[in-house]
Coordinates of C-alpha atoms in Angstrom, one line a residue:
M130 CA 16.5 190.8 164.8
T131 CA 17.3 188.2 167.5
K132 CA 20.0 189.4 169.9
L133 CA 22.4 186.7 171.2
L134 CA 25.4 186.8 173.5
A135 CA 28.0 184.1 172.7
V136 CA 30.4 183.5 175.6
V137 CA 33.8 181.8 174.9
G138 CA 36.8 181.4 177.1
A139 CA 39.0 178.5 176.2
R140 CA 40.3 177.2 172.9
P141 CA 37.7 174.4 172.6
N142 CA 34.9 176.9 173.1
F143 CA 36.0 178.8 169.9
V144 CA 36.3 175.7 167.9
K145 CA 32.8 174.6 168.9
M146 CA 31.1 178.0 168.7
A147 CA 32.5 179.2 165.3
P148 CA 30.3 177.1 163.1
L149 CA 27.2 178.1 165.0
L150 CA 28.0 181.8 164.8
D151 CA 28.7 181.4 161.1
A152 CA 25.4 179.8 160.5
L153 CA 23.6 182.5 162.5
E154 CA 25.0 185.2 160.3
G155 CA 22.2 187.3 158.9
D156 CA 19.5 185.8 161.2
A157 CA 20.8 187.1 164.5
D158 CA 22.8 189.9 166.0
V159 CA 25.5 188.1 168.0
R160 CA 27.7 189.8 170.5
L161 CA 30.9 187.9 171.2
L162 CA 32.3 187.9 174.7
H163 CA 35.7 186.4 175.5
T164 CA 36.2 185.6 179.2
G165 CA 40.0 185.4 178.8
Q166 CA 40.2 182.0 180.5
H167 CA 42.8 181.1 177.9
Y168 CA 45.1 184.1 177.4
D169 CA 48.0 182.5 175.4
R170 CA 47.8 183.8 171.8
A171 CA 48.1 180.3 170.4
L172 CA 45.1 179.2 172.5
S173 CA 42.8 182.2 171.7
D174 CA 43.7 185.1 169.4
G175 CA 45.5 183.0 166.7
L176 CA 42.7 180.6 166.7
I177 CA 40.1 183.3 166.2
E178 CA 41.9 184.3 163.0
R179 CA 42.1 180.7 161.8
L180 CA 38.4 180.1 162.4
G181 CA 37.4 183.2 160.4
M182 CA 35.7 184.7 163.5
R183 CA 35.7 188.4 164.2
Q184 CA 37.5 189.7 167.2
P185 CA 35.4 189.6 170.4
D186 CA 33.3 192.6 171.3
A187 CA 34.7 192.5 174.9
N188 CA 37.3 190.5 176.9
L189 CA 36.8 190.0 180.6
G190 CA 40.5 189.1 181.0
V191 CA 39.9 186.7 183.9
G192 CA 43.1 184.7 183.3
S193 CA 44.1 181.9 185.6
G194 CA 43.0 181.2 189.1
T195 CA 41.2 178.8 191.2
H196 CA 37.9 177.3 190.0
A197 CA 36.0 179.6 192.4
E198 CA 38.0 182.7 191.3
Q199 CA 37.4 182.0 187.6
T200 CA 33.8 181.2 188.0
A201 CA 33.0 184.2 190.1
Q202 CA 34.8 186.6 187.8
V203 CA 33.0 185.3 184.7
M204 CA 29.6 185.4 186.4
V205 CA 30.2 189.1 187.4
G206 CA 31.4 189.9 183.9
V207 CA 28.6 188.2 182.1
E208 CA 26.0 189.8 184.4
K209 CA 27.4 193.3 183.7
D210 CA 27.5 192.6 180.0
L211 CA 23.8 191.5 180.0
E212 CA 22.9 194.6 182.0
E213 CA 24.5 196.8 179.4
H214 CA 23.6 194.8 176.3
S215 CA 20.2 193.0 176.3
A216 CA 20.1 189.5 174.8
D217 CA 17.3 187.1 173.8
A218 CA 19.6 184.2 174.7
V219 CA 23.1 183.3 175.8
L220 CA 25.2 180.8 173.9
V221 CA 27.8 178.7 175.7
A222 CA 29.8 175.7 174.5
G223 CA 31.7 172.8 176.1
D224 CA 32.5 172.2 179.8
V225 CA 35.0 174.8 181.1
N226 CA 34.5 177.1 184.0
S227 CA 33.5 179.9 181.7
T228 CA 30.7 177.8 180.3
M229 CA 29.1 177.0 183.6
A230 CA 29.6 180.5 185.0
A231 CA 28.0 182.2 182.0
A232 CA 25.1 179.9 182.1
L233 CA 24.5 180.6 185.8
A234 CA 24.7 184.3 185.3
A235 CA 22.3 184.3 182.4
V236 CA 19.7 182.1 184.0
K237 CA 19.6 184.2 187.2
M238 CA 18.8 187.1 185.0
H239 CA 16.0 185.1 183.3
V240 CA 17.9 185.0 180.0
P241 CA 17.5 181.6 178.1
V242 CA 20.7 179.6 177.7
A243 CA 21.7 177.4 174.7
H244 CA 24.4 174.8 175.4
V245 CA 26.5 173.5 172.5
E246 CA 27.8 170.0 173.3
S247 CA 25.1 169.1 175.8
G248 CA 24.6 165.7 177.5
L249 CA 28.2 164.4 177.6
R250 CA 28.9 162.5 180.8
S251 CA 31.9 160.8 182.2
R252 CA 30.2 160.1 185.6
D253 CA 33.5 160.9 187.2
W254 CA 32.8 163.7 189.8
R255 CA 36.5 164.2 190.4
M256 CA 36.6 166.0 187.1
P257 CA 35.6 169.6 187.4
E258 CA 34.4 169.4 183.8
E259 CA 31.8 166.9 184.8
V260 CA 30.3 169.3 187.4
N261 CA 30.4 172.1 184.7
R262 CA 28.5 169.9 182.2
V263 CA 25.8 168.8 184.5
V264 CA 25.1 172.2 186.0
T265 CA 25.1 173.9 182.6
D266 CA 22.7 171.3 181.2
R267 CA 20.4 171.6 184.2
V268 CA 19.8 175.3 183.7
A269 CA 20.0 175.4 179.9
D270 CA 16.9 175.9 177.7
V271 CA 18.3 174.6 174.5
L272 CA 20.5 171.5 174.7
L273 CA 22.4 170.8 171.5
C274 CA 23.7 167.3 171.5
T275 CA 26.6 165.8 169.5
S276 CA 25.5 162.1 169.6
E277 CA 22.6 159.9 170.6
D278 CA 24.3 158.8 173.8
A279 CA 24.2 162.4 175.0
V280 CA 20.5 162.6 174.3
T281 CA 20.0 159.4 176.3
N282 CA 22.1 160.8 179.2
L283 CA 19.8 163.8 179.4
A284 CA 16.7 161.6 179.3
G285 CA 18.2 159.6 182.2
E286 CA 18.4 162.9 184.2
G287 CA 14.8 163.7 183.6
I288 CA 15.2 165.9 180.5
P289 CA 12.8 164.5 177.9
L290 CA 13.9 163.1 174.5
P291 CA 13.8 165.4 171.5
Q292 CA 11.1 165.4 168.9
G293 CA 11.3 162.4 166.6
A294 CA 13.6 160.5 168.9
P295 CA 13.1 156.7 169.1
G296 CA 10.7 155.7 171.8
R297 CA 8.9 159.0 172.0
E298 CA 6.2 160.5 169.8
A299 CA 7.1 163.9 168.3
E300 CA 4.0 165.6 169.8
D301 CA 5.0 164.5 173.3
A302 CA 8.5 165.9 173.3
P303 CA 9.5 169.5 174.0
P304 CA 11.6 171.2 171.3
H305 CA 14.6 172.2 173.5
V306 CA 16.7 169.0 173.1
A307 CA 18.2 168.7 169.6
L308 CA 20.6 166.1 168.2
V309 CA 22.6 168.3 165.8
G310 CA 26.0 166.6 165.6
N311 CA 29.4 167.9 166.5
T312 CA 30.2 171.5 165.6
M313 CA 33.8 171.0 166.5
I314 CA 34.1 168.6 163.5
D315 CA 32.8 171.5 161.3
S316 CA 35.8 173.6 162.3
L317 CA 38.2 170.7 162.0
V318 CA 37.1 170.0 158.4
R319 CA 37.1 173.6 157.4
I320 CA 40.6 174.4 158.8
L321 CA 42.3 171.1 157.8
D322 CA 41.2 171.6 154.2
G323 CA 43.2 174.8 154.0
V324 CA 46.4 173.5 155.7
D325 CA 49.5 172.2 154.0
R326 CA 50.0 169.1 156.1
E327 CA 53.3 168.2 154.5
A328 CA 54.7 171.7 155.2
V329 CA 53.7 171.5 158.8
V330 CA 55.3 168.1 159.3
A331 CA 58.4 169.2 157.5
G332 CA 58.6 172.2 159.7
Q333 CA 58.9 169.9 162.6
G334 CA 61.5 167.8 160.8
L335 CA 59.2 164.8 160.8
E336 CA 58.9 164.1 157.1
D337 CA 59.1 160.4 156.1
V338 CA 59.1 159.2 159.7
D339 CA 56.4 157.8 162.1
F340 CA 55.9 160.0 165.1
A341 CA 53.6 160.2 168.2
L342 CA 51.7 163.2 169.3
V343 CA 51.0 163.8 173.0
T344 CA 48.7 166.1 174.9
L345 CA 48.4 165.7 178.6
H346 CA 47.2 168.5 180.8
R347 CA 44.6 167.4 183.4
P348 CA 45.4 168.5 186.9
S349 CA 44.8 165.1 188.4
L350 CA 47.8 163.9 186.4
V351 CA 50.2 166.9 186.0
D352 CA 49.8 168.2 189.5
D353 CA 51.1 165.0 191.0
P354 CA 54.8 164.4 190.1
E355 CA 54.6 160.8 191.4
R356 CA 51.9 160.0 188.9
F357 CA 53.3 162.1 186.0
R358 CA 57.0 161.0 186.3
P359 CA 56.3 157.4 185.2
V360 CA 54.3 158.6 182.2
I361 CA 57.2 160.8 181.1
G362 CA 59.4 157.8 181.4
I363 CA 57.2 155.7 179.2
L364 CA 57.1 158.5 176.6
G365 CA 60.9 158.5 176.8
A366 CA 61.0 154.8 175.9
L367 CA 58.6 155.4 173.0
A368 CA 60.9 158.2 171.8
V369 CA 63.7 155.7 171.3
E370 CA 61.5 154.1 168.5
M371 CA 60.0 157.3 167.1
P372 CA 59.9 161.1 167.7
V373 CA 57.4 162.1 170.4
V374 CA 55.9 165.6 169.9
F375 CA 54.5 167.1 173.0
P376 CA 52.9 170.5 172.6
A377 CA 52.5 171.4 176.3
H378 CA 49.7 173.4 177.9
P379 CA 51.3 176.2 180.0
R380 CA 50.0 174.4 183.1
T381 CA 51.8 171.2 182.1
T382 CA 55.1 173.0 181.5
A383 CA 54.9 174.8 184.8
R384 CA 54.2 171.6 186.7
L385 CA 57.1 169.7 185.0
E386 CA 59.5 172.5 185.9
A387 CA 58.3 172.8 189.5
A388 CA 58.7 169.1 190.0
G389 CA 62.1 169.0 188.5
V390 CA 61.0 166.3 186.0
E391 CA 63.7 165.7 183.4
I392 CA 62.5 165.3 179.8
P393 CA 64.2 162.4 178.1
E394 CA 65.9 162.9 174.8
G395 CA 63.6 162.4 171.9
I396 CA 60.6 164.0 173.5
R397 CA 60.0 167.4 171.8
L398 CA 58.4 169.6 174.4
L399 CA 56.8 172.5 172.5
E400 CA 54.9 175.6 173.4
P401 CA 51.2 175.6 172.6
M402 CA 50.7 175.3 168.9
D403 CA 48.4 177.1 166.5
Y404 CA 45.3 175.0 166.1
A405 CA 45.7 174.4 162.4
D406 CA 49.3 173.2 162.9
F407 CA 48.2 170.9 165.7
I408 CA 45.5 169.2 163.7
A409 CA 47.8 168.9 160.7
L410 CA 50.3 167.0 163.0
E411 CA 47.4 165.1 164.5
A412 CA 46.2 163.9 161.1
E413 CA 49.6 162.7 160.1
A414 CA 50.6 161.1 163.4
R415 CA 51.2 157.3 163.8
L416 CA 49.8 157.5 167.3
V417 CA 48.2 160.0 169.6
I418 CA 48.3 159.9 173.4
T419 CA 46.0 162.3 175.2
D420 CA 43.8 163.1 178.2
S421 CA 41.8 165.6 176.1
G422 CA 38.2 165.1 175.2
G423 CA 38.3 167.0 172.0
V424 CA 41.4 165.1 170.7
Q425 CA 39.5 161.9 171.2
E426 CA 36.8 163.2 168.8
E427 CA 39.3 164.6 166.3
T428 CA 41.3 161.4 166.0
S429 CA 38.2 159.4 165.6
V430 CA 37.2 161.5 162.5
L431 CA 40.8 161.5 161.2
G432 CA 41.2 157.8 161.6
V433 CA 44.3 158.1 163.8
P434 CA 44.9 155.6 166.7
C435 CA 44.3 157.4 170.0
L436 CA 45.2 156.2 173.5
T437 CA 43.3 158.1 176.2
Y438 CA 45.1 158.2 179.5
R439 CA 42.0 158.4 181.7
D440 CA 39.7 156.1 183.6
S441 CA 36.6 157.4 182.0
T442 CA 35.4 159.2 178.9
E443 CA 32.4 161.5 178.3
R444 CA 32.7 160.6 174.7
P445 CA 32.0 156.8 174.5
I446 CA 31.1 157.0 170.9
T447 CA 34.8 157.6 170.1
V448 CA 35.5 154.2 171.6
E449 CA 32.5 152.5 170.0
L450 CA 32.7 153.9 166.5
G451 CA 36.1 155.7 166.4
T452 CA 39.7 155.1 166.9
N453 CA 39.9 155.9 170.6
R454 CA 41.1 153.4 173.2
L455 CA 40.5 154.1 176.9
V456 CA 43.7 153.0 178.7
G457 CA 43.0 154.0 182.3
V458 CA 45.4 155.8 184.5
D459 CA 48.0 153.1 184.8
P460 CA 51.6 153.5 183.4
D461 CA 51.9 149.8 182.7
A462 CA 48.7 149.7 180.8
L463 CA 49.8 152.7 178.8
D464 CA 53.1 151.0 178.0
D465 CA 51.3 147.8 176.9
A466 CA 48.8 149.8 174.8
I467 CA 51.6 151.7 173.0
A468 CA 53.4 148.4 172.3
E469 CA 50.2 146.9 170.8
E470 CA 49.6 149.9 168.6
I471 CA 53.1 150.1 167.3
A472 CA 53.0 146.4 166.5
A473 CA 49.9 146.8 164.5
S474 CA 51.0 147.3 160.9
T475 CA 47.6 148.4 159.5
H476 CA 44.6 150.2 160.8
S477 CA 41.1 150.0 159.3
S478 CA 39.1 153.1 158.7
P479 CA 36.6 153.8 161.5
P480 CA 32.9 153.8 160.7
E481 CA 31.4 157.2 160.1
I482 CA 29.9 158.8 163.2
P483 CA 26.3 160.0 162.6
L484 CA 26.0 163.8 162.1
W485 CA 29.8 164.4 162.5
D486 CA 29.6 165.5 158.9
G487 CA 30.8 169.1 159.0
K488 CA 27.2 170.5 158.9
A489 CA 26.3 170.6 162.5
G490 CA 26.6 174.4 162.7
P491 CA 23.5 175.1 160.6
R492 CA 21.5 172.4 162.4
A493 CA 22.4 174.0 165.8
A494 CA 21.5 177.5 164.5
Q495 CA 18.1 176.2 163.4
A496 CA 17.4 174.7 166.7
V497 CA 18.3 177.9 168.6
L498 CA 16.2 180.1 166.4
E499 CA 13.2 177.7 166.4
H500 CA 13.3 177.6 170.2
L501 CA 13.3 181.4 170.3
G502 CA 10.4 181.5 167.9
R503 CA 12.4 183.4 165.2

């Protein structure tokens, strides 16, 4: 039986990897390695249970640290694991440090790499995630894409289009690039179907009221008090009109406290939430404000207006076909965008995004096994 090593480290990795592992059940022997990049229970252990995943076979426990420290520790850990447990391929997902580090460790040991969520590009090299994406895709053997623009990005970097893609004959294309859809949406659909949204909303005291949901965590914002303080002020003004729920990443909370930023009344600064509770609030929110890539995707499927506080997005399909609006990193622009969204009384349902249908996991599994000749 095919032996695979699946490496996860941060919450988005679990959400993207779970549907693939579920689809591989019975066709592959999968060893699950947790790097420990996210070590808060709500960001890892609790999510594992919600996704129906088994507990990892090993945990490297790398924790926080600089990019170099995290990357180095994951590379060493993955290398040792592959030495002790042979694998026919290594599975990685997303764009965190654990993703790139695991891919580099594997390829140096001549072990094929399959990358879930390949081909996304923001073209903003100030983002560490962009470096991680490009490097991972460059060394990966199987590139599993969520959308056609991702396939086009890879082609622009010299990685040929997949079989059957427009503009290329099937026999001319190698089989390692596959347009499979978004596995994260598989997890979203599965979990949301089993969540009592009304109970979650009521638990936050938000029944029968409009509310805004906020997630902001990128270092380029939260590490700079002069940039972050005006945003908190704008959220405070929004909180006068409706409750603002802000589940804060541990990094965000630490930076707010260190900078002495006062949280205006009406902003509910919460600890990290269970994923199921978070997406329940997300589905019921009047408005979402974020700098997260995954939230852009989730809101586009849920049909919830989303304002992305960034200059660029690696997920342009959420702007073209979803509910996402790229605001830029400008407090005044955010203030204007919030006012426009609040003034809009109705929102039309977004068009369906191709292959974001809750069935990407099986397609991804098939692509991996076909590449390995299994």
